[in-house]
Structure formats: structure tokens, C-alpha cells
JSON list of C-alpha atoms in Angstrom, two decimals:
[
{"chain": "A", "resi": 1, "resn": "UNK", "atom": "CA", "xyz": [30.79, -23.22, 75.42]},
{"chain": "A", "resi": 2, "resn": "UNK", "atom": "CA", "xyz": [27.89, -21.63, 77.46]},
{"chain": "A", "resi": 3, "resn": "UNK", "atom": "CA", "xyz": [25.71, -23.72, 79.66]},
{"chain": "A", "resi": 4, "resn": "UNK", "atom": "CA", "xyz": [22.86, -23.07, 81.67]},
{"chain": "A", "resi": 5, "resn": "UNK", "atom": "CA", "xyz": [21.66, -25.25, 84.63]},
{"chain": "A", "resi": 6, "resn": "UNK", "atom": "CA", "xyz": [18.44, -24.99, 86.40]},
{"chain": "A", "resi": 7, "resn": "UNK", "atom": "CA", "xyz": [17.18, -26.25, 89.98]},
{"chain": "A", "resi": 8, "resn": "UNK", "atom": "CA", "xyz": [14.86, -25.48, 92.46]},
{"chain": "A", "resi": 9, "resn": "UNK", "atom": "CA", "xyz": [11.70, -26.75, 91.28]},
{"chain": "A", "resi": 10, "resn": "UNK", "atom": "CA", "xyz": [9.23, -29.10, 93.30]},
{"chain": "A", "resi": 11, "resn": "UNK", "atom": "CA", "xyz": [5.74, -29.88, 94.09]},
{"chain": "A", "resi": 12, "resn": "UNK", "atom": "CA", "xyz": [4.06, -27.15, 96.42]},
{"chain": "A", "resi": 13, "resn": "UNK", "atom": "CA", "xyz": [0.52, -26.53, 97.12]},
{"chain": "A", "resi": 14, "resn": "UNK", "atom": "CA", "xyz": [-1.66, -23.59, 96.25]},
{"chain": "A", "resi": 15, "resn": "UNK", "atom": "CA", "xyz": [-0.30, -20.67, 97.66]},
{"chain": "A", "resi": 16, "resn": "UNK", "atom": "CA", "xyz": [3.36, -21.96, 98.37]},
{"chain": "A", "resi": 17, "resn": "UNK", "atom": "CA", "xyz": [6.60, -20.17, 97.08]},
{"chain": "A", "resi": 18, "resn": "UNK", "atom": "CA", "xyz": [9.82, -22.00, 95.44]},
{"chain": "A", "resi": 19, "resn": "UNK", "atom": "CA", "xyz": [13.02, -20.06, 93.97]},
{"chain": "A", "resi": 20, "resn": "UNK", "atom": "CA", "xyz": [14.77, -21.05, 90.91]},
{"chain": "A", "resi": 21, "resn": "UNK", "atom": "CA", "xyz": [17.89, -20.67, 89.94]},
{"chain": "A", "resi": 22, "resn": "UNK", "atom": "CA", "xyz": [20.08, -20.69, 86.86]},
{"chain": "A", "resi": 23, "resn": "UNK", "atom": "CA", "xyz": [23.81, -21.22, 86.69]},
{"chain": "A", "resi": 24, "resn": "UNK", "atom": "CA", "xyz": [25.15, -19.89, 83.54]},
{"chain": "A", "resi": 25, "resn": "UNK", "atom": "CA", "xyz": [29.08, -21.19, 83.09]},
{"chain": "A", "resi": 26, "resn": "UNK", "atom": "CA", "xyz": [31.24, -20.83, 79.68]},
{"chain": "A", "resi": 27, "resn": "UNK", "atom": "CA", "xyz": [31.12, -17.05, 79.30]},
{"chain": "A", "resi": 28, "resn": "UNK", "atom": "CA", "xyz": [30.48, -13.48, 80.89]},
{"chain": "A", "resi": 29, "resn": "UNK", "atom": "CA", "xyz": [26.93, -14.04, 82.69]},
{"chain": "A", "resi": 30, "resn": "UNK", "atom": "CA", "xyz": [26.56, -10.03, 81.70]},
{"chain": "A", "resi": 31, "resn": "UNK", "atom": "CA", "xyz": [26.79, -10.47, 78.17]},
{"chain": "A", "resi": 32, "resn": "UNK", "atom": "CA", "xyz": [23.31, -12.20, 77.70]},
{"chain": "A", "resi": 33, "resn": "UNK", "atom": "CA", "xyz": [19.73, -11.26, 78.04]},
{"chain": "A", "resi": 34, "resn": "UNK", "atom": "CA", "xyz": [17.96, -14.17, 79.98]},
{"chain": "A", "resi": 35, "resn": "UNK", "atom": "CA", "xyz": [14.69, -15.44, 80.52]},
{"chain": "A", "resi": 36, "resn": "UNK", "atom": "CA", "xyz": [12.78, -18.07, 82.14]},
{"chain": "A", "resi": 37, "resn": "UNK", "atom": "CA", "xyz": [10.12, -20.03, 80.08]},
{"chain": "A", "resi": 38, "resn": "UNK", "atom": "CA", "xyz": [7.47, -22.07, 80.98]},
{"chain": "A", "resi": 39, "resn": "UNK", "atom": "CA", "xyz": [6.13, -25.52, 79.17]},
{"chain": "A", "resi": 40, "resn": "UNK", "atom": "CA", "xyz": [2.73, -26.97, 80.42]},
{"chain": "A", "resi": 41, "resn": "UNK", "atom": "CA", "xyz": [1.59, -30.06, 78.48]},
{"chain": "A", "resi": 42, "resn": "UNK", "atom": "CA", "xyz": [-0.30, -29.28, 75.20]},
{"chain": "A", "resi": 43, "resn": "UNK", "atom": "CA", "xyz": [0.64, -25.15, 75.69]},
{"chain": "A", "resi": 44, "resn": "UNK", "atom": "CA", "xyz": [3.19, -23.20, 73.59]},
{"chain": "A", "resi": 45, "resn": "UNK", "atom": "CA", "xyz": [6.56, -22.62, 75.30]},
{"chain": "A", "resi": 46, "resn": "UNK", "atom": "CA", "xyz": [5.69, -19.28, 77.30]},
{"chain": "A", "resi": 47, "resn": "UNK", "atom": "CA", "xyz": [8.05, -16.27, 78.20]},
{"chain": "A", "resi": 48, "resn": "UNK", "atom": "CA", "xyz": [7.35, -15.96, 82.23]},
{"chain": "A", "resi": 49, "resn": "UNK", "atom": "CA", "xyz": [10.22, -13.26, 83.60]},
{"chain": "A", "resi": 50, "resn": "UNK", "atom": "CA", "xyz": [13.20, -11.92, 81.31]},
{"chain": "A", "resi": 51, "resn": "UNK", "atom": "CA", "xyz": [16.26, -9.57, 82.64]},
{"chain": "A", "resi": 52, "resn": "UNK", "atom": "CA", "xyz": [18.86, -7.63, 81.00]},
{"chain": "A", "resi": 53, "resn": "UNK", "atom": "CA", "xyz": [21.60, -7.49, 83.58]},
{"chain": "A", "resi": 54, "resn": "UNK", "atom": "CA", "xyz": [23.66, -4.58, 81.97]},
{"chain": "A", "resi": 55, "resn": "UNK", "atom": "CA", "xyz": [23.49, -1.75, 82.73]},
{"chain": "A", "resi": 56, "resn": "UNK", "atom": "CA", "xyz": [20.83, -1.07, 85.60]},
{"chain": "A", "resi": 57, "resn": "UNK", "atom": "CA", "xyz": [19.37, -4.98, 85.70]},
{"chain": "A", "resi": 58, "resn": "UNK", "atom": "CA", "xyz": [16.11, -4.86, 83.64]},
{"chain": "A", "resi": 59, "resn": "UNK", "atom": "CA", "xyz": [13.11, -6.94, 84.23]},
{"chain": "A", "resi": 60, "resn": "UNK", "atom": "CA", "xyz": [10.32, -8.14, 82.40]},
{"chain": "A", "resi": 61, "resn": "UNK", "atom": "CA", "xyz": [7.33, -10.28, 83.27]},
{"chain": "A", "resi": 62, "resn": "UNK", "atom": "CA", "xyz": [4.19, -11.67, 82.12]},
{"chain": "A", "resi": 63, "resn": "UNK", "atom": "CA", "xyz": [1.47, -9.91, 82.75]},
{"chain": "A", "resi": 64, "resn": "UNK", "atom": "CA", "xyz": [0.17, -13.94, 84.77]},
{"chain": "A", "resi": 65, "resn": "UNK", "atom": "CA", "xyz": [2.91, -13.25, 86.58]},
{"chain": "A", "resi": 66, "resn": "UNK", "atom": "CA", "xyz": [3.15, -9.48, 88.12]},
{"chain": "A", "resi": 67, "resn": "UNK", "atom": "CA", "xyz": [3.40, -9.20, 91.51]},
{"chain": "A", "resi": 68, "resn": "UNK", "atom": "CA", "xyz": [3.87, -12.74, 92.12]},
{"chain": "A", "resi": 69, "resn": "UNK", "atom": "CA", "xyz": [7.11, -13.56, 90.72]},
{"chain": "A", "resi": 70, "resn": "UNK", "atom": "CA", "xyz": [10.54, -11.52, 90.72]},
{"chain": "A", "resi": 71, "resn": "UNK", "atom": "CA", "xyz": [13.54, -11.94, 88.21]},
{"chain": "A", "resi": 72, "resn": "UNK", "atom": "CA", "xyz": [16.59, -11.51, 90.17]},
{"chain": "A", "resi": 73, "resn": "UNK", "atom": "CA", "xyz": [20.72, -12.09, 89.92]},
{"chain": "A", "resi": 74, "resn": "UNK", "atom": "CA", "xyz": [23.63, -12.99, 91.96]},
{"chain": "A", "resi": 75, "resn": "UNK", "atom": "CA", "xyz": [26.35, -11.54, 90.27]},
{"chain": "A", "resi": 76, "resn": "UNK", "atom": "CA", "xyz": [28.91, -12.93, 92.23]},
{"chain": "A", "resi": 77, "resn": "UNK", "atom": "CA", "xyz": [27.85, -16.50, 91.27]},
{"chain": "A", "resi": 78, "resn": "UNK", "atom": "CA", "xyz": [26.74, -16.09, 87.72]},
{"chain": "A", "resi": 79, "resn": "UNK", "atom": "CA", "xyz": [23.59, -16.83, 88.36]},
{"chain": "A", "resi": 80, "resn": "UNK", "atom": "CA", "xyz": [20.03, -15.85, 87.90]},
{"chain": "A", "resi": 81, "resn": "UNK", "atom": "CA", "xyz": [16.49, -16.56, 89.93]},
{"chain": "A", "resi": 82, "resn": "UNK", "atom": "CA", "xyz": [13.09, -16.55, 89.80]},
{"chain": "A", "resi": 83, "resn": "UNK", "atom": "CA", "xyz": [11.33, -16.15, 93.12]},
{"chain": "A", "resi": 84, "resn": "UNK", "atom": "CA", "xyz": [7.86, -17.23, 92.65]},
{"chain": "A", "resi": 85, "resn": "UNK", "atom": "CA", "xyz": [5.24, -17.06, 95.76]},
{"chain": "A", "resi": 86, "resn": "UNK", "atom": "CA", "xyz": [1.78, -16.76, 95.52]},
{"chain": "A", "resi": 87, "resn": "UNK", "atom": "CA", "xyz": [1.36, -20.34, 93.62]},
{"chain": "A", "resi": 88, "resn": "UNK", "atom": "CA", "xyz": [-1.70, -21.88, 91.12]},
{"chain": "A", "resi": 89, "resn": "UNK", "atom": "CA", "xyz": [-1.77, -24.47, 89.55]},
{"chain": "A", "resi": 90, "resn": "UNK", "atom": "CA", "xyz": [-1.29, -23.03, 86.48]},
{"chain": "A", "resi": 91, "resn": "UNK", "atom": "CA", "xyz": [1.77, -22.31, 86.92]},
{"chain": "A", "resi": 92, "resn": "UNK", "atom": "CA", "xyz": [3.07, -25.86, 86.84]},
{"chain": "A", "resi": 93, "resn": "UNK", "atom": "CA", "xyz": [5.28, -26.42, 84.21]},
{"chain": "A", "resi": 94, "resn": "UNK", "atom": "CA", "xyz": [8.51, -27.28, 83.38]},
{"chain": "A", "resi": 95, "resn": "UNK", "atom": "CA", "xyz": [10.45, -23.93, 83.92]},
{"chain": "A", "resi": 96, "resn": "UNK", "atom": "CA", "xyz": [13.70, -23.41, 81.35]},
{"chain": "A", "resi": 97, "resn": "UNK", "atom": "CA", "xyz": [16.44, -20.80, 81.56]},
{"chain": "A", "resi": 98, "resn": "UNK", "atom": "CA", "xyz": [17.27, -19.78, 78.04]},
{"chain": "A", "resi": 99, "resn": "UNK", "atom": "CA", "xyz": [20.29, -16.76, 77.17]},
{"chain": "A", "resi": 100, "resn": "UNK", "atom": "CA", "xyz": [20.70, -14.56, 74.00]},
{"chain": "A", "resi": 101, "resn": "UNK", "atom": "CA", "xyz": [23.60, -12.39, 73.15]},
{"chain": "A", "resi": 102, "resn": "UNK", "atom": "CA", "xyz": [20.48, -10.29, 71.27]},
{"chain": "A", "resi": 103, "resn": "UNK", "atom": "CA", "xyz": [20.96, -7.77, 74.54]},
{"chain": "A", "resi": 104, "resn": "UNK", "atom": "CA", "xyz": [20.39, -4.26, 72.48]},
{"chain": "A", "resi": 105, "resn": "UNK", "atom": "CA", "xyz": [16.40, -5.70, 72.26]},
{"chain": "A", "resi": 106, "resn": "UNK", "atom": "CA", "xyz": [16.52, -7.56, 74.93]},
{"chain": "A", "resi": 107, "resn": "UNK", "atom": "CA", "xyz": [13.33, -5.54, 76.21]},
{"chain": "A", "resi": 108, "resn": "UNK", "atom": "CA", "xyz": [11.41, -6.08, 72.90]},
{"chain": "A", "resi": 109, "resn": "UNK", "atom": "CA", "xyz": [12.10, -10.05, 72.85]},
{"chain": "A", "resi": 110, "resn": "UNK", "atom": "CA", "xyz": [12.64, -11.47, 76.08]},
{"chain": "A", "resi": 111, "resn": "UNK", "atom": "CA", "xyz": [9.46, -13.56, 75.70]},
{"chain": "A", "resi": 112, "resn": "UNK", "atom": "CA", "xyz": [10.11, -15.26, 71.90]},
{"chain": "A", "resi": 113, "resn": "UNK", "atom": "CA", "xyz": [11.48, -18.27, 72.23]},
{"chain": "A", "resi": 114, "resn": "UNK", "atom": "CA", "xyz": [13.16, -18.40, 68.93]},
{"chain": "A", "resi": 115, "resn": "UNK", "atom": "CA", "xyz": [15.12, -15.77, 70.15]},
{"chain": "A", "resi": 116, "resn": "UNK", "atom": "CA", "xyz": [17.30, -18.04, 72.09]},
{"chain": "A", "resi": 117, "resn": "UNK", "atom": "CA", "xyz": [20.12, -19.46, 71.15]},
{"chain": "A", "resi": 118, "resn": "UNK", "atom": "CA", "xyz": [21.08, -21.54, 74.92]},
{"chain": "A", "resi": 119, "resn": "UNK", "atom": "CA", "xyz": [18.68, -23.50, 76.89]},
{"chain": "A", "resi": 120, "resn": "UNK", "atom": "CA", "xyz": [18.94, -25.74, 79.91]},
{"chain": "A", "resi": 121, "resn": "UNK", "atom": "CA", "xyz": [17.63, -28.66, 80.60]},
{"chain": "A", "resi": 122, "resn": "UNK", "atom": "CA", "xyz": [14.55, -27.85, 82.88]},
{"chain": "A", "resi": 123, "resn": "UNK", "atom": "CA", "xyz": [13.41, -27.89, 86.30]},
{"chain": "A", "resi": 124, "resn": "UNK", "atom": "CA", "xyz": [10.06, -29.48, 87.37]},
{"chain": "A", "resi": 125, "resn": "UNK", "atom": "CA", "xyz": [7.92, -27.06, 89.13]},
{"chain": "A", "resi": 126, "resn": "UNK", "atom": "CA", "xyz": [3.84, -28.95, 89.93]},
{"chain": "A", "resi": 127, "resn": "UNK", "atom": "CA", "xyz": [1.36, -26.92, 91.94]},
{"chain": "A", "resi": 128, "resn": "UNK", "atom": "CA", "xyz": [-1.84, -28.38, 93.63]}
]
């Protein structure tokens, strides 16, 4: 039974950094292609940073995003982060991990949210 759990979120001011990470337990962390999505009150759920871990660690990112957030792993703890620096307020949200076994287009959907078949519960993240 796969689950995901999030943390690292807060409230930071313009300009601040946080790193989030996602703990993915039940099953072989690099048999999924996993993505962090964003949902902002009134605003579609939105695809922020995806990675394929296998084999070379693929990334993908939003184009709101480049430059100011990277999509990294820890392999040794099953887990994967989001660095974010560079903060605005638009990118509070609530920030969910999700993970598909769809790896072999993993680069074509990372940002669909129907896509995903495990989610976690969320981690707050509010800028100002």
C-alpha cells in the first residue's frame, strides 16, 4: 500500500526559500514518476516540478517555476524535494506530492493530474 507524506511548508515572506519533502513508503520509490502540485483557492490543481528517477533522474518544471525551484531525491531515504527560493506570493498554495507507475511517459504527463493514481495529504506553503 503506497503512501506519500509531505512536510516542509510554512509562511515566508517575499523572497524567502522553504524545501519540501515527500516520503514515499509501501513500494520501490524508483518505480514511480512523481510530481509536486500546487492548489491556490479558486485555481485548477497545477503541475509545479515532476521527476522520473530511473534511469538518469529527470526533471520537469513549470515554466512559473524555472530557475526558482529544483526537483530533487534522496535515494537513500525514499524521498523526494522541492527546493523553492526566490518566493511570491503566488506561489502560495497547498503543495501535494502525487506518484504514477505511468513512468514510460512520465515526461509527457508529469503535469495532469488525472494521471495520478497516489496523493498525500498536503503541506501548507503562504507567501507575503
Amino acid at each position: 500500500h503506497v503512501q506519500l507524506v509531505e512536510s516542509g511548508g510554512g509562511s515566508v515572506q517575499t523572497g524567502g526559500s522553504l524545501n519540501l519533502s515527500c516520503a514515499l513508503s509501501g513500494d520501490e520509490y524508483g518505480r514511480y514518476c512523481m510530481t509536486w502540485f500546487r492548489q491556490s483557492p479558486g485555481k485548477d490543481r497545477e503541475g509545479v516540478a515532476g521527476f522520473w528517477p530511473a534511469p538518469s533522474g529527470a526533471a520537469y518544471y513549470a515554466e512559473s517555476v524555472k530557475g526558482r525551484f529544483t526537483i530533487y531525491q534522496d535515494n537513500s531515504k525514499n524521498t523526494l524535494h522541492l527546493q523553492m527560493n526566490s518566493l511570491e506570493p503566488e506561489d502560495s498554495g497547498t503543495y501535494l506530492c502525487a506518484a504514477s507507475r505511468r513512468t514510460r511517459t512520465c515526461g509527457e504527463m508529469w503535469y495532469a493530474a488525472e494521471k495520478f493514481t497516489y496523493w498525500g495529504q498536503g503541506t501548507q506553503v503562504t507567501v507575503s
